[in-house]
Amino acid sequence: MIWIEEPLVFDADFHRDPYRVYDRLRGQEPVQRVKVSSRGHHTWLITGYAQARAALTDPRLSRDTRRFGHLFGDRRDIAPALRDSMLATDPPDHTRLRRLAAPAFTASAVDRLRPRIQQITDQLLGAIAPKGAADLINEFAVPLPVTVICELLGVPEHDRPQLRRWSNALFTTADAATRDQAAHHINDTMAVLVAHRLHRFETGAAHQGEDGDLLDALITARANGDLLNQQELVSLAVLLLIAGHETTTNLIGNAVLALLLHPAQHTAIADHTVSDSDGLVPAIEEFLRYDSPLGIATVRFTTCPVAFGPVTIPAEQIVMISLGAANRDPAHFTDPSALDLTRTRPRQGHLAFGHGPHYCLGSGLARTEAHIALTGILRHLPHLHLDTRPQQLAWRPSRMMRGLLTLPVRWQPHT
Ligand code: HEM
């Protein structure tokens, strides 16, 4: 076994440039045991593309946090609200939960949401465009996906600001008690919502097939005569709420930052997007690869010893798979640290949405939201530039998400 005693991976400087750390680790050994806390905790970390891709489809690596959550001890490395969700189960449970939810995320279901996403985008940009300056994260990249997913789930408007704050706390607060509290609040709010909807169906106040929202569709979703039970519905609603906005916020924020730091590509794509936004479709894939929204790491647990080339991870270990590091692996992508919006994709593409059974269910929705959002920004915020020094940007101190806390920008308002 290769055992490299490392300095702390997630040190105070880590989030400013995680790729510097990940490149160094991958160069030593793409699968290795690393130190993740000053109290001496160690975890396995995968930084290579081939190894990450293999790990994401290997049934010997579990996602079941009910079975393996104890491995974290008193450290709460994953969002507690996600512990009972589809993302925290293995087949066959996972297969059933995913099959019931999947119809809500087909290409045609996402297409039906397009006009409303466009309307929300126009409203948000319409409010900030005349100002000439804004924090693009909190005034645009946060409210857009939050509004979309809350409307989809039928979350009442008065619950949204609180849900947003609690969800944010899950990924930014270091304090485990605060995270647990936030998770419970989210769970309780969604449980009340689900109970209310189920009651409407049970009392005949709502009918199957009625033109309701996503929650109604999930309540009536059936596969082989199966229905989601109340707890499963709550878990799914919580998962969608959280997965549905933090990541999309990061995609929009990271993409805009990448453009601002690459002025020639920014100008080229902005000029092109004025008349035709098709060029943004491959560009969004490059943004996803270059600075992946769920780029710090996702988690698995070994059910038995698993060999990756010369390295064998023993059974019952936490394995962090860094999708962001995998997407910058020079063994798979040419010149991976360069942003290249015209990059031709290798046959096996980026891993920003994961791979295998847990591949992101909302990838179509996320791509659509990002496309509409970036088109709007490029068209309505001309001569956009950063209003702070890049070194001063504040990143989320998360071990999953790669995203900015704020993005101060300026532009020249249309006269
Ligand atoms: C799973 C990324 C947006 C719903 C995942 C996974 C990744 C991911 C990497 C797999 C994690 C793993 O295997 O451990 C992203 C990114 C997004 C995004 C980068 C935005 C840019 C969304 C949206 C929704 C969503 C908008 C829904 C509204 C889900 C669900 C799963 C998932 C339900 C679990 C799937 C399963 O366990 O089978 N996402 N996601 N995601 N995502 Fe997304």
mmCIF file of N, CA and C and ligand atoms in Angstrom, residues 63 86-87 94 98 105 149 239-240 243-244 247-248 251 293-294 298 300 323 352-354 357-362 365-366, ligand 1:
data_model
loop_
_atom_site.group_PDB
_atom_site.id
_atom_site.type_symbol
_atom_site.label_atom_id
_atom_site.label_comp_id
_atom_site.label_asym_id
_atom_site.label_seq_id
_atom_site.Cartn_x
_atom_site.Cartn_y
_atom_site.Cartn_z
ATOM 1 N N ARG A 63 -22.715 3.928 -1.854
ATOM 2 C CA ARG A 63 -23.114 5.311 -1.582
ATOM 3 C C ARG A 63 -24.035 5.330 -0.356
ATOM 4 N N MET A 86 -32.092 9.271 -2.395
ATOM 5 C CA MET A 86 -31.667 8.352 -3.463
ATOM 6 C C MET A 86 -30.154 8.399 -3.653
ATOM 7 N N LEU A 87 -29.594 9.586 -3.436
ATOM 8 C CA LEU A 87 -28.150 9.769 -3.599
ATOM 9 C C LEU A 87 -27.381 9.044 -2.496
ATOM 10 N N HIS A 94 -31.935 2.118 -4.788
ATOM 11 C CA HIS A 94 -31.661 3.299 -5.594
ATOM 12 C C HIS A 94 -32.390 3.250 -6.931
ATOM 13 N N ARG A 98 -34.992 6.091 -8.167
ATOM 14 C CA ARG A 98 -34.619 6.897 -9.324
ATOM 15 C C ARG A 98 -35.657 6.743 -10.446
ATOM 16 N N PHE A 105 -37.821 14.600 -15.082
ATOM 17 C CA PHE A 105 -36.610 15.275 -15.565
ATOM 18 C C PHE A 105 -36.249 14.935 -17.005
ATOM 19 N N ILE A 149 -36.381 25.856 -8.668
ATOM 20 C CA ILE A 149 -36.644 24.581 -7.975
ATOM 21 C C ILE A 149 -37.779 24.742 -6.965
ATOM 22 N N LEU A 239 -33.629 16.419 -1.339
ATOM 23 C CA LEU A 239 -32.505 16.241 -2.266
ATOM 24 C C LEU A 239 -32.625 17.185 -3.460
ATOM 25 N N LEU A 240 -33.826 17.232 -4.032
ATOM 26 C CA LEU A 240 -34.007 18.084 -5.217
ATOM 27 C C LEU A 240 -33.799 19.553 -4.870
ATOM 28 N N ALA A 243 -29.846 19.754 -4.215
ATOM 29 C CA ALA A 243 -29.059 19.462 -5.423
ATOM 30 C C ALA A 243 -29.443 20.409 -6.539
ATOM 31 N N GLY A 244 -30.695 20.874 -6.487
ATOM 32 C CA GLY A 244 -31.223 21.664 -7.590
ATOM 33 C C GLY A 244 -30.779 23.109 -7.619
ATOM 34 N N THR A 247 -25.603 23.702 -6.767
ATOM 35 C CA THR A 247 -24.707 23.354 -7.875
ATOM 36 C C THR A 247 -24.911 24.289 -9.075
ATOM 37 N N THR A 248 -26.158 24.610 -9.370
ATOM 38 C CA THR A 248 -26.432 25.453 -10.536
ATOM 39 C C THR A 248 -25.921 26.873 -10.292
ATOM 40 N N LEU A 251 -22.321 26.696 -11.041
ATOM 41 C CA LEU A 251 -22.031 26.627 -12.481
ATOM 42 C C LEU A 251 -22.083 28.033 -13.092
ATOM 43 N N PRO A 293 -18.789 22.482 -10.662
ATOM 44 C CA PRO A 293 -19.575 22.979 -9.529
ATOM 45 C C PRO A 293 -19.556 22.051 -8.303
ATOM 46 N N LEU A 294 -19.566 20.728 -8.561
ATOM 47 C CA LEU A 294 -19.440 19.796 -7.433
ATOM 48 C C LEU A 294 -18.009 19.258 -7.492
ATOM 49 N N THR A 298 -17.003 14.090 -4.224
ATOM 50 C CA THR A 298 -18.181 13.345 -3.808
ATOM 51 C C THR A 298 -17.652 12.111 -3.067
ATOM 52 N N ARG A 300 -17.784 7.967 -1.546
ATOM 53 C CA ARG A 300 -18.183 6.567 -1.593
ATOM 54 C C ARG A 300 -17.559 5.842 -0.401
ATOM 55 N N LEU A 323 -14.240 15.154 -8.544
ATOM 56 C CA LEU A 323 -14.642 15.284 -9.955
ATOM 57 C C LEU A 323 -13.889 16.433 -10.605
ATOM 58 N N ALA A 352 -18.354 16.124 -14.507
ATOM 59 C CA ALA A 352 -18.965 17.132 -13.626
ATOM 60 C C ALA A 352 -20.354 16.724 -13.126
ATOM 61 N N PHE A 353 -21.083 15.921 -13.901
ATOM 62 C CA PHE A 353 -22.384 15.432 -13.442
ATOM 63 C C PHE A 353 -22.277 14.014 -12.885
ATOM 64 N N GLY A 354 -21.060 13.557 -12.601
ATOM 65 C CA GLY A 354 -20.864 12.194 -12.120
ATOM 66 C C GLY A 354 -20.859 11.220 -13.289
ATOM 67 N N PRO A 357 -24.590 4.881 -12.083
ATOM 68 C CA PRO A 357 -25.979 4.870 -11.601
ATOM 69 C C PRO A 357 -26.457 6.180 -10.978
ATOM 70 N N HIS A 358 -25.546 6.944 -10.364
ATOM 71 C CA HIS A 358 -25.972 8.189 -9.705
ATOM 72 C C HIS A 358 -25.804 9.414 -10.591
ATOM 73 N N TYR A 359 -25.534 9.199 -11.893
ATOM 74 C CA TYR A 359 -25.351 10.343 -12.812
ATOM 75 C C TYR A 359 -26.481 11.356 -12.583
ATOM 76 N N CYS A 360 -26.106 12.612 -12.526
ATOM 77 C CA CYS A 360 -27.045 13.668 -12.123
ATOM 78 C C CYS A 360 -28.395 13.595 -12.855
ATOM 79 N N LEU A 361 -29.436 13.487 -12.069
ATOM 80 C CA LEU A 361 -30.783 13.417 -12.634
ATOM 81 C C LEU A 361 -31.202 14.770 -13.211
ATOM 82 N N GLY A 362 -30.635 15.842 -12.668
ATOM 83 C CA GLY A 362 -31.061 17.179 -13.098
ATOM 84 C C GLY A 362 -30.130 17.810 -14.119
ATOM 85 N N LEU A 365 -31.857 19.953 -16.767
ATOM 86 C CA LEU A 365 -32.389 21.193 -16.194
ATOM 87 C C LEU A 365 -31.243 22.170 -15.916
ATOM 88 N N ALA A 366 -30.146 21.660 -15.358
ATOM 89 C CA ALA A 366 -29.001 22.523 -15.037
ATOM 90 C C ALA A 366 -28.430 23.152 -16.305
HETATM 91 C C1 HEM B 1 -26.614 13.762 -8.582
HETATM 92 C C2 HEM B 1 -23.870 17.406 -10.195
HETATM 93 C C3 HEM B 1 -27.827 20.143 -10.856
HETATM 94 C C4 HEM B 1 -30.535 16.571 -9.090
HETATM 95 C C5 HEM B 1 -25.539 14.505 -8.988
HETATM 96 C C6 HEM B 1 -24.170 14.040 -9.023
HETATM 97 C C7 HEM B 1 -23.414 15.067 -9.467
HETATM 98 C C8 HEM B 1 -24.291 16.179 -9.720
HETATM 99 C C9 HEM B 1 -21.903 15.071 -9.657
HETATM 100 C C10 HEM B 1 -23.688 12.629 -8.665
HETATM 101 C C11 HEM B 1 -23.033 12.587 -7.334
HETATM 102 C C12 HEM B 1 -22.420 11.248 -7.037
HETATM 103 O O1 HEM B 1 -22.419 10.327 -7.866
HETATM 104 O O2 HEM B 1 -21.918 11.092 -5.913
HETATM 105 C C13 HEM B 1 -24.713 18.448 -10.517
HETATM 106 C C14 HEM B 1 -24.270 19.700 -11.104
HETATM 107 C C15 HEM B 1 -25.389 20.468 -11.291
HETATM 108 C C16 HEM B 1 -26.528 19.704 -10.820
HETATM 109 C C17 HEM B 1 -22.818 20.032 -11.435
HETATM 110 C C18 HEM B 1 -25.513 21.851 -11.853
HETATM 111 C C19 HEM B 1 -24.655 22.416 -12.630
HETATM 112 C C20 HEM B 1 -28.913 19.409 -10.483
HETATM 113 C C21 HEM B 1 -30.285 19.836 -10.578
HETATM 114 C C22 HEM B 1 -31.044 18.832 -10.051
HETATM 115 C C23 HEM B 1 -30.149 17.764 -9.644
HETATM 116 C C24 HEM B 1 -30.754 21.167 -11.165
HETATM 117 C C25 HEM B 1 -32.540 18.713 -9.895
HETATM 118 C C26 HEM B 1 -33.394 19.627 -9.752
HETATM 119 C C27 HEM B 1 -29.699 15.526 -8.802
HETATM 120 C C28 HEM B 1 -30.162 14.269 -8.220
HETATM 121 C C29 HEM B 1 -29.025 13.465 -8.065
HETATM 122 C C30 HEM B 1 -27.895 14.236 -8.559
HETATM 123 C C31 HEM B 1 -31.594 13.902 -7.871
HETATM 124 C C32 HEM B 1 -28.974 12.048 -7.490
HETATM 125 C C33 HEM B 1 -29.080 11.046 -8.596
HETATM 126 C C34 HEM B 1 -28.936 9.641 -8.106
HETATM 127 O O3 HEM B 1 -28.549 9.396 -6.962
HETATM 128 O O4 HEM B 1 -29.262 8.738 -8.892
HETATM 129 N N1 HEM B 1 -25.583 15.815 -9.429
HETATM 130 N N2 HEM B 1 -26.067 18.496 -10.349
HETATM 131 N N3 HEM B 1 -28.867 18.151 -9.929
HETATM 132 N N4 HEM B 1 -28.340 15.468 -8.985
HETATM 133 FE FE1 HEM B 1 -27.227 16.946 -9.770
#
